[in-house]
Amino acid sequence: MPLMQAVSSVSLAGGQGKTTVVLFVARLLAEQGRTVLVVDADPQSSLTTFLGHQVEPESPTLLEVLKKQVGTEDGIYKTRYNNLFLIPSDDALDTVQDYLAGSGTGAFTLKRRLATVAHLFDYCIIDAPPQRSQICLTVIGASDALVIPVETSVKGLQSLIRTLELIGELRDDQEAFDGDILGVVPFRDRWVGLRRTTESESNIESMQQITQEWFNQDLVLPSIRESEKFKQAINRGQTLHEMGQGELAYPIEVLVKKIEQLE
Ligand SMILES: Nc1ncnc2c1ncn2[C@@H]1O[C@H](COP(=O)(O)OP(=O)(O)OP(=O)(O)O)[C@@H](O)[C@H]1O
Ligand SMILES: [Mg+2]
């Protein structure tokens, strides 16, 4: 019987690659025969859209699951891909913030809801919203491990520090997170020919220094290259391998290996 491991993609700014990481990691795990539940915990609902799922007016989403208006299983839908299931969201998810804040133990709400389906899936991959919100807290609280995508830019570095501060608060003050940090994935790493640009180079070095200071080790993983091919793959619903761009999938493959080592 599988016992689900939950991994979230968290980063406290927009456009850091959170949803991209969730999408490609979940699809690769599913292709490798794992049973995967993805949870769209962002009211922007990009992940729901990327997976080609349409939320019908009366059909339950993550909102109803969190509020316990339905059982968790009732919020889970098949996707067009084998082994890949989704708890979708739409912009109404934003209204759950007050519910989570009012419950007093909001950081544990998603964890409790997912516990009832943990026997059905090998992995749960969760897409977090970009703000430091109640939804973000409950996502981190539900996680056995986190991956932090960070754009290779100054904005990305600032986001990384804010994200590490939040994780630290949840770990030390609220005891809502005691999982692993799988690593930081530099996003939109720019190369010209065979050389990384000096800007990308210096930003990735900063990421290494920051993780070194926080964890006494370099937690920076292989980067996701700046490439239109990712956007094309997302738009076509294809994997990078299906696009004939297998070499771009290396950072995703490394992440999947790390996830498979969790226990
Ligand atoms: N390798 C890539 N190179 C350039 N752009 C990319 C790449 N992969 C994805 N993108 C694009 O970058 C944008 C941001 O990526 P993504 O949506 O994954 O970030 P996010 O952190 O989830 O953002 P948000 O916080 O708004 O949800 C998307 O429009 C996506 O299509
Ligand atoms: Mg996103």
Coordinates of C-alpha atoms and ligand atoms in Angstrom, one line a residue:
M1 CA 0.0 0.0 0.0
P2 CA 1.5 3.4 -1.0
L3 CA 2.0 5.9 1.7
M4 CA 1.9 9.3 0.0
Q5 CA 4.9 11.7 0.3
A6 CA 3.9 15.3 -0.1
V7 CA 6.3 17.7 -1.9
S8 CA 5.5 21.4 -2.4
S9 CA 6.9 24.0 -4.7
V10 CA 7.2 27.2 -2.7
S11 CA 8.6 30.6 -3.5
L12 CA 7.3 34.0 -2.2
A13 CA 7.2 35.9 -5.5
G14 CA 5.4 35.6 -8.8
G15 CA 7.0 34.0 -11.8
Q16 CA 9.6 32.0 -10.0
G17 CA 8.8 28.7 -11.7
K18 CA 6.7 27.0 -9.0
T19 CA 4.0 25.8 -11.3
T20 CA 6.4 24.8 -14.0
V21 CA 8.3 22.6 -11.6
V22 CA 5.1 21.0 -10.2
L23 CA 3.8 20.3 -13.7
F24 CA 7.0 18.6 -15.1
V25 CA 7.9 16.8 -11.9
A26 CA 4.4 15.4 -11.5
R27 CA 4.2 14.3 -15.2
L28 CA 7.6 12.6 -15.0
L29 CA 6.7 10.7 -11.8
A30 CA 3.4 9.6 -13.3
E31 CA 5.1 8.5 -16.5
Q32 CA 7.4 6.4 -14.4
G33 CA 4.4 4.6 -13.1
R34 CA 3.9 6.4 -9.8
T35 CA 0.4 7.4 -8.7
V36 CA 0.5 11.1 -8.3
L37 CA -2.0 13.6 -6.9
V38 CA -1.3 17.2 -7.7
V39 CA -2.9 20.0 -5.7
D40 CA -3.4 23.4 -7.1
A41 CA -3.2 25.7 -4.0
D42 CA -3.0 28.9 -6.0
P43 CA -6.2 30.9 -6.7
Q44 CA -4.6 32.0 -10.0
S45 CA -5.1 28.3 -10.9
S46 CA -2.4 28.1 -13.5
L47 CA -1.8 24.4 -12.8
T48 CA -5.4 23.5 -13.2
T49 CA -5.3 25.3 -16.6
F50 CA -2.0 23.7 -17.6
L51 CA -3.5 20.3 -16.9
G52 CA -6.4 21.1 -19.2
H53 CA -8.9 20.8 -16.4
Q54 CA -12.1 22.9 -16.5
V55 CA -13.8 23.6 -13.1
E56 CA -17.5 23.1 -13.5
P57 CA -19.8 25.5 -11.5
E58 CA -21.1 23.1 -8.9
S59 CA -18.1 20.7 -8.8
P60 CA -15.9 20.7 -5.6
T61 CA -12.4 22.1 -5.7
L62 CA -9.6 22.6 -3.1
L63 CA -11.8 25.3 -1.5
E64 CA -14.6 22.8 -0.5
V65 CA -12.0 20.2 0.5
L66 CA -10.2 22.6 2.8
K67 CA -13.5 23.8 4.3
K68 CA -14.5 20.1 4.7
Q69 CA -17.7 20.7 2.8
V70 CA -16.9 17.5 0.9
G71 CA -14.6 14.6 1.5
T72 CA -11.1 14.9 0.1
E73 CA -11.8 12.1 -2.5
D74 CA -14.7 14.1 -3.9
G75 CA -12.3 16.9 -4.8
I76 CA -10.0 14.6 -6.8
Y77 CA -10.3 14.4 -10.6
K78 CA -8.7 12.3 -13.2
T79 CA -6.5 14.2 -15.7
R80 CA -5.9 13.3 -19.4
Y81 CA -2.6 11.8 -18.3
N82 CA -2.2 8.2 -16.9
N83 CA -1.6 8.0 -13.1
L84 CA -2.0 11.7 -12.6
F85 CA -4.9 13.1 -10.5
L86 CA -5.8 16.7 -9.6
I87 CA -7.4 18.7 -6.8
P88 CA -8.2 21.8 -8.9
S89 CA -8.8 25.4 -7.8
D90 CA -10.2 28.5 -9.2
D91 CA -10.1 32.2 -8.0
A92 CA -12.8 31.4 -5.3
L93 CA -10.0 29.7 -3.4
D94 CA -9.0 33.1 -2.1
T95 CA -12.0 33.1 0.2
V96 CA -10.5 30.3 2.2
Q97 CA -8.0 32.6 3.8
D98 CA -10.3 33.7 6.6
Y99 CA -11.5 30.2 7.3
L100 CA -7.8 29.1 7.7
A101 CA -6.9 32.1 9.9
G102 CA -10.0 31.6 12.0
S103 CA -9.5 27.9 12.7
G104 CA -6.3 28.6 14.9
T105 CA -4.6 25.5 13.4
G106 CA -4.7 26.6 9.8
A107 CA -1.2 25.5 9.1
F108 CA -2.3 21.9 9.7
T109 CA -5.6 21.9 7.7
L110 CA -4.3 20.7 4.3
K111 CA -2.2 18.0 6.0
R112 CA -5.3 16.6 7.7
R113 CA -7.4 16.7 4.6
L114 CA -4.7 14.9 2.6
A115 CA -4.2 12.2 5.3
T116 CA -7.5 10.6 4.3
V117 CA -6.2 9.8 0.8
A118 CA -2.6 9.1 1.6
H119 CA -3.2 5.4 1.0
L120 CA -4.2 6.0 -2.6
F121 CA -1.1 7.8 -3.9
D122 CA 2.6 7.5 -4.0
Y123 CA 3.2 11.2 -4.2
C124 CA 1.3 14.5 -3.7
I125 CA 2.9 17.5 -5.5
I126 CA 1.5 20.8 -4.4
D127 CA 1.7 24.2 -6.2
A128 CA 1.8 27.1 -3.7
P129 CA 0.6 30.7 -4.2
P130 CA 3.3 33.5 -4.5
Q131 CA 2.2 35.4 -1.4
R132 CA 2.9 34.8 2.3
S133 CA -0.8 33.9 2.9
Q134 CA -2.7 31.4 5.0
I135 CA -2.9 29.2 2.0
C136 CA 0.9 29.2 1.7
L137 CA 1.2 28.3 5.4
T138 CA -1.1 25.3 5.1
V139 CA 0.8 24.1 2.0
I140 CA 4.1 24.2 3.8
G141 CA 2.4 22.5 6.8
A142 CA 1.2 19.7 4.6
S143 CA 4.7 19.0 3.1
D144 CA 7.2 16.3 3.8
A145 CA 9.6 18.2 1.6
L146 CA 9.9 21.5 -0.2
V147 CA 11.5 22.6 -3.4
I148 CA 12.2 26.3 -3.9
P149 CA 12.3 27.5 -7.5
V150 CA 14.1 30.9 -7.7
E151 CA 14.4 33.1 -10.8
T152 CA 18.0 33.9 -11.5
S153 CA 17.4 37.6 -10.9
V154 CA 17.7 40.0 -8.0
K155 CA 13.9 39.6 -7.4
G156 CA 14.5 35.9 -7.2
L157 CA 17.2 36.3 -4.5
Q158 CA 14.9 38.5 -2.4
S159 CA 12.2 35.9 -2.8
L160 CA 14.5 33.1 -1.7
I161 CA 15.4 35.0 1.5
R162 CA 11.7 35.7 2.3
T163 CA 10.9 32.0 1.6
L164 CA 13.6 30.7 3.9
E165 CA 12.5 33.1 6.6
L166 CA 8.9 31.8 6.4
I167 CA 10.0 28.2 6.4
G168 CA 12.2 28.9 9.5
E169 CA 9.2 30.4 11.3
L170 CA 7.0 27.4 10.5
R171 CA 9.8 25.0 11.6
D172 CA 10.9 26.7 14.8
D173 CA 8.0 28.8 16.1
Q174 CA 4.9 26.9 15.0
E175 CA 6.3 23.4 14.6
A176 CA 4.2 23.1 11.5
F177 CA 7.0 21.9 9.3
D178 CA 9.8 19.4 10.0
G179 CA 10.5 18.1 6.5
D180 CA 13.4 18.3 4.1
I181 CA 14.4 21.1 1.8
L182 CA 15.1 19.2 -1.4
G183 CA 16.9 22.3 -2.8
V184 CA 16.8 25.5 -4.7
V185 CA 16.2 25.3 -8.4
P186 CA 17.5 28.3 -10.3
F187 CA 14.8 29.2 -12.9
R188 CA 15.3 30.9 -16.3
D189 CA 19.1 30.5 -16.1
R190 CA 20.4 32.3 -19.1
W191 CA 23.2 31.1 -21.4
V192 CA 24.7 32.5 -24.5
G193 CA 26.2 29.8 -26.6
L194 CA 28.3 27.6 -24.3
R195 CA 28.5 30.3 -21.5
R196 CA 26.2 31.2 -18.7
T197 CA 25.6 35.0 -18.7
T198 CA 27.5 36.9 -16.0
E199 CA 24.2 37.9 -14.4
S200 CA 23.0 34.3 -14.1
E201 CA 26.4 33.3 -12.9
S202 CA 26.5 35.8 -10.1
N203 CA 22.9 35.2 -9.1
I204 CA 23.4 31.5 -8.8
E205 CA 26.5 32.1 -6.8
S206 CA 24.4 34.2 -4.4
M207 CA 21.9 31.4 -4.1
Q208 CA 24.8 29.0 -3.1
Q209 CA 26.0 31.5 -0.5
I210 CA 22.5 32.0 0.9
T211 CA 21.8 28.3 1.3
Q212 CA 25.3 27.8 2.7
E213 CA 24.6 30.4 5.4
W214 CA 21.2 29.0 6.2
F215 CA 21.9 25.3 6.1
N216 CA 25.7 25.0 6.2
Q217 CA 25.5 23.4 2.7
D218 CA 25.0 24.3 -0.9
L219 CA 21.5 23.3 -1.7
V220 CA 21.4 24.7 -5.2
L221 CA 20.2 22.0 -7.7
P222 CA 20.7 22.0 -11.5
S223 CA 19.0 25.0 -13.1
I224 CA 16.1 25.3 -15.5
R225 CA 17.4 27.1 -18.6
E226 CA 15.7 30.1 -20.0
S227 CA 13.9 28.6 -23.0
E228 CA 10.7 29.1 -25.0
K229 CA 10.6 25.3 -25.3
F230 CA 9.1 25.0 -21.7
K231 CA 6.3 27.4 -22.6
Q232 CA 5.6 25.5 -25.8
A233 CA 5.6 22.2 -23.9
I234 CA 3.2 23.6 -21.4
N235 CA 0.9 25.0 -24.1
R236 CA 0.8 21.8 -26.0
G237 CA 0.4 19.6 -22.9
Q238 CA 3.6 17.7 -23.8
T239 CA 6.7 16.7 -21.8
L240 CA 10.1 18.0 -22.8
H241 CA 11.0 14.5 -24.0
E242 CA 7.9 14.4 -26.3
M243 CA 9.0 17.7 -27.7
G244 CA 12.4 16.2 -28.5
Q245 CA 14.0 18.5 -25.8
G246 CA 15.1 15.8 -23.4
E247 CA 18.3 17.5 -22.5
L248 CA 16.3 20.4 -21.0
A249 CA 14.6 18.0 -18.6
Y250 CA 17.7 17.2 -16.6
P251 CA 16.9 19.5 -13.6
I252 CA 13.4 17.8 -13.5
E253 CA 15.0 14.3 -13.6
V254 CA 17.3 15.3 -10.7
L255 CA 14.4 16.5 -8.7
V256 CA 12.4 13.4 -9.3
K257 CA 15.4 11.2 -8.1
K258 CA 15.5 13.3 -4.9
I259 CA 11.8 12.9 -4.4
E260 CA 12.1 9.1 -4.9
Q261 CA 14.7 9.0 -2.2
L262 CA 12.3 10.5 0.4
E263 CA 11.0 8.1 3.0
Ligands
LIG1 N1 12.4 27.6 -18.9 C1 11.7 28.7 -19.1 N2 12.2 29.8 -19.6 C2 11.4 30.9 -19.7 N3 10.2 31.0 -19.3 C3 9.6 29.9 -18.8 C4 10.3 28.7 -18.6 N4 9.5 27.8 -18.0 C5 8.3 28.4 -17.8 N5 8.4 29.7 -18.3 C6 7.3 30.8 -18.2 O1 7.6 31.6 -17.0 C7 6.4 32.0 -16.4 C8 6.5 31.8 -14.9 O2 6.6 30.4 -14.6 P1 5.6 29.8 -13.5 O3 4.2 30.0 -13.8 O4 6.0 28.4 -13.4 O5 6.0 30.6 -12.2 P2 5.2 30.7 -10.8 O6 6.2 30.8 -9.7 O7 4.3 29.5 -10.7 O8 4.4 32.0 -11.0 P3 3.1 32.5 -10.0 O9 3.7 32.9 -8.7 O10 2.6 33.6 -10.8 O11 2.2 31.3 -9.9 C9 5.3 31.2 -17.1 O12 4.6 32.1 -17.9 C10 6.0 30.2 -17.9 O13 5.3 29.9 -19.1
MG2 MG 2.3 29.4 -10.3

